[in-house]
Coordinates of C-alpha atoms in Angstrom, one line a residue:
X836 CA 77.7 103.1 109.9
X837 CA 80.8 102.2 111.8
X838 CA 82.9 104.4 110.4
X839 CA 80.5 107.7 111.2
X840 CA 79.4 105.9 114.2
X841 CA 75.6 107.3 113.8
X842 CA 73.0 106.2 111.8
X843 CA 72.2 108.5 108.4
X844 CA 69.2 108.9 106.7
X845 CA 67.9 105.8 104.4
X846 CA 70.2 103.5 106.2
X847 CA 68.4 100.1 107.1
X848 CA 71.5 97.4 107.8
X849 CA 69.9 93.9 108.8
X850 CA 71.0 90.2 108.2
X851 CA 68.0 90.1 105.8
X852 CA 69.1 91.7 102.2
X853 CA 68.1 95.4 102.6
X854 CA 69.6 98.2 100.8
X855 CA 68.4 98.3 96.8
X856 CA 70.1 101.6 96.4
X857 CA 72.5 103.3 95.8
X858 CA 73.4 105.7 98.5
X859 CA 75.6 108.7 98.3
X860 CA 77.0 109.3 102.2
X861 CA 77.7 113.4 101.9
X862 CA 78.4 116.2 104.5
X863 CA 75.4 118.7 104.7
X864 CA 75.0 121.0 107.8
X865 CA 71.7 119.6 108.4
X866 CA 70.4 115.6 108.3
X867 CA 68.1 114.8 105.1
X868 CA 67.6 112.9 101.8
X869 CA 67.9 114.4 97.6
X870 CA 66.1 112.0 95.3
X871 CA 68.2 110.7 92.8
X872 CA 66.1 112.9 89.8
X873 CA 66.6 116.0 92.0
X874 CA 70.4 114.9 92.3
X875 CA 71.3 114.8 88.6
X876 CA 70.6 118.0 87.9
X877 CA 71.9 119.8 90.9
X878 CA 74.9 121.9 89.5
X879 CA 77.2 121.3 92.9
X880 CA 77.3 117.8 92.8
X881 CA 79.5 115.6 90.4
X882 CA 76.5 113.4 89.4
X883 CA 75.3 115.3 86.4
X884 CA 76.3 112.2 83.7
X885 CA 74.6 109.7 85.6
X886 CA 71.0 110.5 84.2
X887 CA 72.2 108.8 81.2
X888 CA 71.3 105.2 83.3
X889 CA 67.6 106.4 83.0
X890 CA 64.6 106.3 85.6
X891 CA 64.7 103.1 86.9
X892 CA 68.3 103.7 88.2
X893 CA 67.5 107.5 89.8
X894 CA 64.5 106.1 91.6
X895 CA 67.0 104.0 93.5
X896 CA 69.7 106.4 93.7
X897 CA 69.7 109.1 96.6
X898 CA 72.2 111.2 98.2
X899 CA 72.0 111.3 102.0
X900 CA 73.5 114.6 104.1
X901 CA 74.3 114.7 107.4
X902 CA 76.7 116.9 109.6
X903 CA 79.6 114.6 110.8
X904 CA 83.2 115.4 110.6
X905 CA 84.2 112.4 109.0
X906 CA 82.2 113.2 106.0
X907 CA 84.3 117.0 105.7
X908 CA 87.0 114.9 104.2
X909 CA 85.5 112.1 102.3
X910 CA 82.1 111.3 100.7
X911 CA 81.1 107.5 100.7
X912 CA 78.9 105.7 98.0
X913 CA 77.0 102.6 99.7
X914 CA 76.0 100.5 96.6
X915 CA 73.1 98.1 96.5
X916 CA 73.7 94.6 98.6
X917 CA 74.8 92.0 95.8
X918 CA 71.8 89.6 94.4
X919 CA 72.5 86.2 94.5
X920 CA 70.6 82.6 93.6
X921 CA 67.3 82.9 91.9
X922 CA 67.1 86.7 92.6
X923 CA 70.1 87.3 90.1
X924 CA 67.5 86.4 87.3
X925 CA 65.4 89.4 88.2
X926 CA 66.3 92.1 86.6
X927 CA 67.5 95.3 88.0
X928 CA 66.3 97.5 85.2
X929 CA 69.5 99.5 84.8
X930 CA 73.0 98.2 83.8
X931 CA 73.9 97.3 87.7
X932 CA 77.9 96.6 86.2
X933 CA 77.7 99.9 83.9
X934 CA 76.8 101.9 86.8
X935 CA 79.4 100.4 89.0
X936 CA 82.0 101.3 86.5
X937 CA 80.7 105.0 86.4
X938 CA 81.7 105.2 90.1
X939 CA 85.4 103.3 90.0
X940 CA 86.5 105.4 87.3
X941 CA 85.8 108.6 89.5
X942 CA 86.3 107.2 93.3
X943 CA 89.5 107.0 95.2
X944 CA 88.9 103.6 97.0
X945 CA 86.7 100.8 96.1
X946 CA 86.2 98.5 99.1
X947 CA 84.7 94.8 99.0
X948 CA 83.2 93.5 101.9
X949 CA 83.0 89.9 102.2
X950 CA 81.6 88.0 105.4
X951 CA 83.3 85.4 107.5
X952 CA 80.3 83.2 108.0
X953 CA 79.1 83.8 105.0
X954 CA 81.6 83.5 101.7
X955 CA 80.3 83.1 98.7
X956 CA 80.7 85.0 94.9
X957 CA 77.8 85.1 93.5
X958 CA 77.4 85.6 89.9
X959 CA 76.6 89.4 89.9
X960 CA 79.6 89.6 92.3
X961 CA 81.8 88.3 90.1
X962 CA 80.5 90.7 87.1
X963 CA 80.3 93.4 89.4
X964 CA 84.2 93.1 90.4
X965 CA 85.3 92.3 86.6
X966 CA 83.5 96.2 85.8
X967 CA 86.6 97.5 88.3
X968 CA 88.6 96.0 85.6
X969 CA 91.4 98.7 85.5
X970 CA 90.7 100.3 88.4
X971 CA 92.9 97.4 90.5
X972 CA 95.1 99.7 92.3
X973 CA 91.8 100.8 94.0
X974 CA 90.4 98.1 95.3
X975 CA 90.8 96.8 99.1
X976 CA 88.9 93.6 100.9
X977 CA 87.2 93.8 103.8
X978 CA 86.9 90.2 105.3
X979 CA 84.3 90.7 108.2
X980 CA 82.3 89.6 110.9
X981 CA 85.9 87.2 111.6
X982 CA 84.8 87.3 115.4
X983 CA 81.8 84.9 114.3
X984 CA 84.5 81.7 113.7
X985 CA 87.9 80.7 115.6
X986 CA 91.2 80.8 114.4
X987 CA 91.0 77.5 113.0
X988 CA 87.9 78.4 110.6
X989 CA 89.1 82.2 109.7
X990 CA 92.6 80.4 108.4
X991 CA 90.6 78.3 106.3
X992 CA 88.1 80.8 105.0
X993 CA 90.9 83.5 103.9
X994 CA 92.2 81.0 102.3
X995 CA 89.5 80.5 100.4
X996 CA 88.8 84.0 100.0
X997 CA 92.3 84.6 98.3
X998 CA 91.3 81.7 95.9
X999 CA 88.1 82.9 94.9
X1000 CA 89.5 86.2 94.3
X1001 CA 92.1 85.1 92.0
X1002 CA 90.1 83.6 89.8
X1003 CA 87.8 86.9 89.5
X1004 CA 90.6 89.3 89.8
X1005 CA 93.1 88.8 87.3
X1006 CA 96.2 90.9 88.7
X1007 CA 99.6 89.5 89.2
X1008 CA 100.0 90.7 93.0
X1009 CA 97.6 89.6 95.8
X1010 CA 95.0 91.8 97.0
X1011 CA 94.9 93.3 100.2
X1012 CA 92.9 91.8 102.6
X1013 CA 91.6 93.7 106.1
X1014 CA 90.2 90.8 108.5
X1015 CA 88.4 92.2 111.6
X1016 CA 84.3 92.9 113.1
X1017 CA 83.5 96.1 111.8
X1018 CA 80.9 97.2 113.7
X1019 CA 80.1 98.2 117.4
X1020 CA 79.1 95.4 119.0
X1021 CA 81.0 92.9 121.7
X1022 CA 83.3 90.1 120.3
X1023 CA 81.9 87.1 120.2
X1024 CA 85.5 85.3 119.7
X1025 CA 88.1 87.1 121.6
X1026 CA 91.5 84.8 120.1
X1027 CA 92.0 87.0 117.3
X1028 CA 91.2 90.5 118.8
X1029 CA 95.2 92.1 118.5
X1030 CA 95.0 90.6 114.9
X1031 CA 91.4 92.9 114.7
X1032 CA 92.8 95.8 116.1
X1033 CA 95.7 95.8 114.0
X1034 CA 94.0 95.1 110.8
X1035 CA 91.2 97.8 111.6
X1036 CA 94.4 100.6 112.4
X1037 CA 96.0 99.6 109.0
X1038 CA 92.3 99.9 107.1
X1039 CA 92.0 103.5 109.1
X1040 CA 95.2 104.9 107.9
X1041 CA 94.6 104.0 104.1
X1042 CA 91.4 105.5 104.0
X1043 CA 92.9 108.6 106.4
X1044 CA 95.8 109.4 103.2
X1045 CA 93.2 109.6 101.1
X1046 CA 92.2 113.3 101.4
X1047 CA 96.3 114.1 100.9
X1048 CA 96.7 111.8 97.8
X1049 CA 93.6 113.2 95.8
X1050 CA 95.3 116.1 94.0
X1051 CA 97.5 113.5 92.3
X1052 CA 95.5 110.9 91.8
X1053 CA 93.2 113.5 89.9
X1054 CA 96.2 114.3 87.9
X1055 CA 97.2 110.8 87.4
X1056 CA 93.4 110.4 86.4
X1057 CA 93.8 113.3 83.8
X1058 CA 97.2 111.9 82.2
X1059 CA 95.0 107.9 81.7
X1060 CA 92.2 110.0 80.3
X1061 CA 94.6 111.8 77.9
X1062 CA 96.2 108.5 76.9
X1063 CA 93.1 107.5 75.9
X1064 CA 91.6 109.9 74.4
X1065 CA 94.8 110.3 71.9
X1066 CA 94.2 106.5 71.2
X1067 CA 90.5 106.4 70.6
X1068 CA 91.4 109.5 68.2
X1069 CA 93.8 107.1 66.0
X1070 CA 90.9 104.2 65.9
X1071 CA 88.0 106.8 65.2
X1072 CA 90.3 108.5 62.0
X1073 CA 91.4 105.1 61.3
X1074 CA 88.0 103.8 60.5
X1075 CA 87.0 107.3 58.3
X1076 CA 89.9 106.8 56.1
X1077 CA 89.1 103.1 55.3
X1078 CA 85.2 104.4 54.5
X1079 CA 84.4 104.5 50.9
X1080 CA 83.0 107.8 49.9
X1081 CA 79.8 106.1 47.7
X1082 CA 78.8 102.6 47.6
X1083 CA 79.3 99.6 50.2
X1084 CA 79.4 101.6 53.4
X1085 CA 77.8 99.5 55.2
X1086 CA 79.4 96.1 54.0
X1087 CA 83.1 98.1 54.8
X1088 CA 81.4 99.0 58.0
X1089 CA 80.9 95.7 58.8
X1090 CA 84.7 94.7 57.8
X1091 CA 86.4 97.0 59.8
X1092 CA 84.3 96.1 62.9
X1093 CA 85.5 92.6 62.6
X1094 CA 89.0 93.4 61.4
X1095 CA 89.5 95.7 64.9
X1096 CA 91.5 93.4 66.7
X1097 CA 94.1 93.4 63.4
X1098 CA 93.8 97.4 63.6
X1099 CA 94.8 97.4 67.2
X1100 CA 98.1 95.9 66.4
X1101 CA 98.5 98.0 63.1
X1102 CA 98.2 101.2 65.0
X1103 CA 100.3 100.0 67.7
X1104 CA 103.3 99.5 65.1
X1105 CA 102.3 102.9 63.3
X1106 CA 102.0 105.0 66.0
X1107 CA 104.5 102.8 68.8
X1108 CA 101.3 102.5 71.3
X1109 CA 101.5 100.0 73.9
X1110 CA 99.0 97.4 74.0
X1111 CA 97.2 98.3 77.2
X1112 CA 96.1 101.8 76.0
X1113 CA 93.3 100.3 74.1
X1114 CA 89.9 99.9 74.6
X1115 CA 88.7 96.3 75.5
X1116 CA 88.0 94.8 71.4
X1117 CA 84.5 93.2 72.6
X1118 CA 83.0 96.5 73.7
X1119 CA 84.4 98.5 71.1
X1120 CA 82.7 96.6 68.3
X1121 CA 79.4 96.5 70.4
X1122 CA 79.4 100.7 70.5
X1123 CA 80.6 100.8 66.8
X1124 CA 77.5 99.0 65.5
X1125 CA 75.3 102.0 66.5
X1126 CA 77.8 104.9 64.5
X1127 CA 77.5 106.3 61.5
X1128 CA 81.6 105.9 60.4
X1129 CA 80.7 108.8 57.7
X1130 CA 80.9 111.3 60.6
X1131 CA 83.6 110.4 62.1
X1132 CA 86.6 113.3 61.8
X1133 CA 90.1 112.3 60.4
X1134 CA 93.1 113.2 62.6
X1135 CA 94.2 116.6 63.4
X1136 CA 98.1 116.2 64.1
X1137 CA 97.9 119.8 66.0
X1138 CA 95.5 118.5 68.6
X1139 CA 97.8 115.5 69.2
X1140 CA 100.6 117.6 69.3
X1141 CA 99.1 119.5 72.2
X1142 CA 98.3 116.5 74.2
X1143 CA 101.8 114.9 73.7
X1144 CA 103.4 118.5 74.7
X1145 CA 100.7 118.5 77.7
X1146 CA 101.7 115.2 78.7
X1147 CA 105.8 115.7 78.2
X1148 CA 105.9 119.3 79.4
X1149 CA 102.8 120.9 81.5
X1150 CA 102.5 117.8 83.7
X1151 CA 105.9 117.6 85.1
X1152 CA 105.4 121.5 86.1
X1153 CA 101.7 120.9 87.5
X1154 CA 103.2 118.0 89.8
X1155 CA 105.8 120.4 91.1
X1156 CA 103.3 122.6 91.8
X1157 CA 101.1 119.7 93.8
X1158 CA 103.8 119.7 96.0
X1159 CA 104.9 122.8 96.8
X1160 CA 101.0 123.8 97.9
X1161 CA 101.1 120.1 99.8
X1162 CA 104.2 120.7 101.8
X1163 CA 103.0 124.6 102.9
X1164 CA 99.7 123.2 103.7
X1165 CA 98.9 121.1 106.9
X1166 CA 98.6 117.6 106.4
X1167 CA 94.9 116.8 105.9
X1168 CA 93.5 113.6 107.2
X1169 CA 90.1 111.9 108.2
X1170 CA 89.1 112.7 111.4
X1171 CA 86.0 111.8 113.6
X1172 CA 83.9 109.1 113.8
X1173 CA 85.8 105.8 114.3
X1174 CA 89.3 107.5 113.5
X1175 CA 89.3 109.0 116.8
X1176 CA 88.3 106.5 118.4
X1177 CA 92.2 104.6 117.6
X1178 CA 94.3 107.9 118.4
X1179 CA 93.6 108.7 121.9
X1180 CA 94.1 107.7 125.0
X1181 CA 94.9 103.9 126.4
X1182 CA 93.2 102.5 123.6
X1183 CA 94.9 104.2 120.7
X1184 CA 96.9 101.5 118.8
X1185 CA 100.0 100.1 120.1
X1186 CA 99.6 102.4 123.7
X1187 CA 101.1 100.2 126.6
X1188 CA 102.9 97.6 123.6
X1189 CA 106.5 97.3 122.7
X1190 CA 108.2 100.5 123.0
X1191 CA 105.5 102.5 124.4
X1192 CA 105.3 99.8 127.6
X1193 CA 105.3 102.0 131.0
X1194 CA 105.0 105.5 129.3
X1195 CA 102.0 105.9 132.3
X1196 CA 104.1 104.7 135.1
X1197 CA 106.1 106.5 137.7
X1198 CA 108.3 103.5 137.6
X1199 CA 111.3 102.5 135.4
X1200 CA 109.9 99.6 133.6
X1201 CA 112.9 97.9 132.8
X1202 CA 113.5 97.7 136.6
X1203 CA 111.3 94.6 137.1
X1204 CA 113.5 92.7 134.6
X1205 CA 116.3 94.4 135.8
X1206 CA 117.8 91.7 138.4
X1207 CA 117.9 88.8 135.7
X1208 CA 120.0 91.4 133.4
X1209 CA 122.1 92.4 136.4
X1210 CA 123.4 88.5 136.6
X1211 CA 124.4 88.7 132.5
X1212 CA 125.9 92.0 133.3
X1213 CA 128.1 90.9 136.0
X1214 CA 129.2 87.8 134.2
X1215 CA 130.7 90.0 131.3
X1216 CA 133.4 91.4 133.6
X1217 CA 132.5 95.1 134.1
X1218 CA 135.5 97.2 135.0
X1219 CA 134.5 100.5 137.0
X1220 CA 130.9 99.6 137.0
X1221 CA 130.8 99.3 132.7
X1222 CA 131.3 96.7 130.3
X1223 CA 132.8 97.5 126.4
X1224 CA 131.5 97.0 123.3
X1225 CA 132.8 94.2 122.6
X1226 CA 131.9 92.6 125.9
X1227 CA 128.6 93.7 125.0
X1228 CA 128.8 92.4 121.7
X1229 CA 129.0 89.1 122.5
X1230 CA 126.2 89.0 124.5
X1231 CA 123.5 91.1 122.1
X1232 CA 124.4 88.9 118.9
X1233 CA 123.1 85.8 121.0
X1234 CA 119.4 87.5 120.3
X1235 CA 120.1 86.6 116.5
X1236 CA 119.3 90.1 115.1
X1237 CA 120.8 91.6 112.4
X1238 CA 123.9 93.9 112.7
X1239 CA 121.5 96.9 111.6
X1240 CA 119.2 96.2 114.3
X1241 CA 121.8 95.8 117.1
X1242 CA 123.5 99.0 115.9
X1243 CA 120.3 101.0 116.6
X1244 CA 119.8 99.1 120.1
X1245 CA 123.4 100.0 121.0
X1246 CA 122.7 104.1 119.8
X1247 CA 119.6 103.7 122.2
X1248 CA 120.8 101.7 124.9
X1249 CA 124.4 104.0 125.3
X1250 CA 123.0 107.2 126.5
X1251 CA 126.1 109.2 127.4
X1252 CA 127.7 108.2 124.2
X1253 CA 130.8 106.9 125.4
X1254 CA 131.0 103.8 124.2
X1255 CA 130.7 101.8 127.0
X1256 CA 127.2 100.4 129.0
X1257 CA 126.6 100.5 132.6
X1258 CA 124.1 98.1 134.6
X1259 CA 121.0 100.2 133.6
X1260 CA 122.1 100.8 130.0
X1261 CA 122.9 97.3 129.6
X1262 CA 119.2 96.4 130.6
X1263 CA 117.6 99.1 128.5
X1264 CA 120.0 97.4 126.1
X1265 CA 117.9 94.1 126.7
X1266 CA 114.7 95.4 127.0
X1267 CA 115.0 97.0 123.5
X1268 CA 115.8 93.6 122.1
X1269 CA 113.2 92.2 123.7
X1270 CA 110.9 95.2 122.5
X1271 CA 111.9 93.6 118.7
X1272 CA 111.8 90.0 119.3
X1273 CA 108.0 90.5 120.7
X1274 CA 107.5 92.1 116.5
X1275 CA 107.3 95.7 117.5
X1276 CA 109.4 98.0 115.7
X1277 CA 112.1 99.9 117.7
X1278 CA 111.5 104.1 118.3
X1279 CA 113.6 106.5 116.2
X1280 CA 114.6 108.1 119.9
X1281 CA 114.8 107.2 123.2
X1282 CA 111.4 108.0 124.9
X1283 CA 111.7 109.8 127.7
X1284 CA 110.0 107.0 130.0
X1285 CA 112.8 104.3 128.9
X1286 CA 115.1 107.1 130.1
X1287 CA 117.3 105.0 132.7
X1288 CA 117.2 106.7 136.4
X1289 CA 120.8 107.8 136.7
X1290 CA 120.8 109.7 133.0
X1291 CA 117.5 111.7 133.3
X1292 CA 118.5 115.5 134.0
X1293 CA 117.1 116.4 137.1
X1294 CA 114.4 119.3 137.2
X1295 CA 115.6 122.9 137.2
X1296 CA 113.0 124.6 139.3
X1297 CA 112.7 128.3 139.3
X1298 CA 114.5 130.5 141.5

């Protein structure tokens, strides 16, 4: 809702658990609703292999068009609201977890939304974040509603957070976590509301990439799938070979299903497979209960063959190909809705901050600081109105920055390159580091604004 800014169709948001569904957020040139049955079978729309989850799930699965821009460049699943206490116990009537998995394997980004005032993992939480298992590179947190505590209490409860999530996410590196009040309403706790806006702008441009990224993540998609594919091929011809061809089938059966974890590591050292290629052991012997091992197909080294020579060869000249079309096309991102809301105007992100301080002003705005640099200036014994670099030296390495940092200022700051700085390049020198030390990162050229007075061209007007 905040991101489209307008309501769509089936949304109900309330403090009271509300949604039971899943929702698919689609772009459709006119506002409406497609059942989940009706869905499944609609040729245009990805969701075809999701029948296999059965009635109970399609009657709370629905796919809701509307005509906003934002929704030209991505599509956004809104999955049930997470049970928790007694109403965990109550079944769903579909594999909740199972059908959760369906959708990280094929999405882009899985976001987690957490509240401020409100942190808790609740059982089916915790299940429902272990089913992204694999998918971790995916997944982003959403800490929100922060404008309901102060500082104080939102330090303690991302702590918290963080601790929570690493003992349900089991990934070396540390999540990352967007703090902020996602939705349209006033702040209630102004303290933190540059922390907000920045975390909100960093949020907005990882979900804006996504739209360029897609083609190879789809690739990178297509090489896991191939990975495992090959793999579950060397387990399935594995288990045929070891079949008897008359009596104790199903006693063998049993055997191999037990001895899986001891096959992993044979057909690791057979075939030099790494370890993480294989299907999770638990699951595996749960689906090979159900199979007939008799009709499973031994290996065919030719079809191997190809996916090796796919995966050493064709991939490498696909990727070349992503980027040639990516570099002559024009750089698609997510626009609309919220996202232009933080790119316009004098409340687009970072307008009137560091670097970007005075760009609406007719006045130089280094002048106001301009007499307390003038006394520096004059103490570093100018000759002929200018000090040298080494004079100048001395005094930019009292602001502690690094040589690389200072070495940009000076490019900045000396604007007719001759090595030397006069009064107003001095204090542009010294607003610059100033610029830094306030944490805002330094501009690749000189805006035009932080121009001094006696360098800017004049105006050539026409004759």
């Amino acid at each position: 809702r905040y991101l489209l800014e307008q309501d769509f169709p089936g949304m109900r948001i309330g403090p009271e658990p509300t949604t039971d569904s899943f929702i698919a957020v689609m772009y459709g040139d006119s506002e409406g609703n497609v059942p989940g049955n009706a869905l499944v079978v609609d040729p245009k729309k990805p969701f075809r292999k999701l029948s296999r989850f059965g009635n109970a799930f399609l009657n709370r699965f629905m796919c809701s068009q509307l005509p906003n821009q934002v929704l030209k460049s991505i599509s956004i699943i809104d999955s049930p609201g997470i049970l928790s206490g007694e109403k965990q116990r109550i079944s769903r009537g579909y594999d909740f977890c199972q059908v959760l998995q369906w959708f990280a394997e094929r999405v882009d980004r899985i976001i987690l939304l957490f509240d401020a005032h409100k942190l808790d993992i609740s059982d089916e939480f915790s299940e429902a974040i272990k089913s992204f298992r694999g998918q971790d590179d995916k997944i982003r947190v959403v800490l929100n509603k922060a404008d309901q505590v102060d500082t104080q209490q939102l330090m303690r409860v991302y702590g918290a957070l963080m601790w929570s999530l690493g003992k349900v996410i089991n990934t070396p590196e540390v999540l990352r976590v967007y703090i902020g009040s996602f939705w349209a309403h006033p702040l209630q706790n102004t303290e933190n509301r540059r922390l907000f806006e920045a975390e909100a702008q960093d949020l907005f441009k990882d979900i804006q990439s996504l739209p360029q990224k897609a083609a190879v993540r789809k690739l990178n998609d297509l090489i896991k799938r191939a990975r495992l594919a090959k793999v579950h091929a060397y387990i399935i011809s594995y288990l045929k070979k070891e079949m008897p061809s008359v009596f104790g089938k199903e006693n063998k059966k049993k055997e191999l299903i037990s001895r899986l974890p001891e096959i992993y590591i044979q057909l690791q050292r057979e075939y030099h497979i790494s370890a993480g290629d294989f299907p999770e052991v638990k699951k595996m012997q749960e689906l090979l209960e159900t199979c007939d091992f008799t009709k499973f197909h031994s290996l065919k080294p030719k079809l191997i063959e190809a996916v090796d020579n796919m995966l050493a060869n064709k991939i490498a000249s696909l990727m070349s190909l992503i980027s040639q079309e990516e570099s002559n096309m024009p750089t698609e991102i997510v626009h609309g809705g919220a996202f232009d809301g933080t790119m316009a105007g004098p409340f687009g992100h970072g307008y009137g901050e560091g670097a970007k301080e005075g760009a609406d002003e007719d006045e130089w705005v280094v002048a106001k600081d301009k007499p307390a640099y003038d006394e520096i200036f004059y103490t570093l014994s100018p000759i002929n109105g200018k000090i040298s670099g080494i004079s100048a030296k001395k005094e930019m390495v009292t602001s502690k920055l690094p040589n690389s940092v200072l070495g940009k200022i000076w490019k900045l700051a000396d604007c007719d390159g001759d090595g030397m700085l006069d009064d107003e390049e001095f204090a542009l020198a010294k607003h610059l580091i100033k610029i830094k030390l306030d944490g805002y990162e330094l501009p690749g050229t000189l805006p035009s604004h932080l121009v001094p007075p006696s360098h800017r061209k004049p105006f050539q007007t026409a004759e």
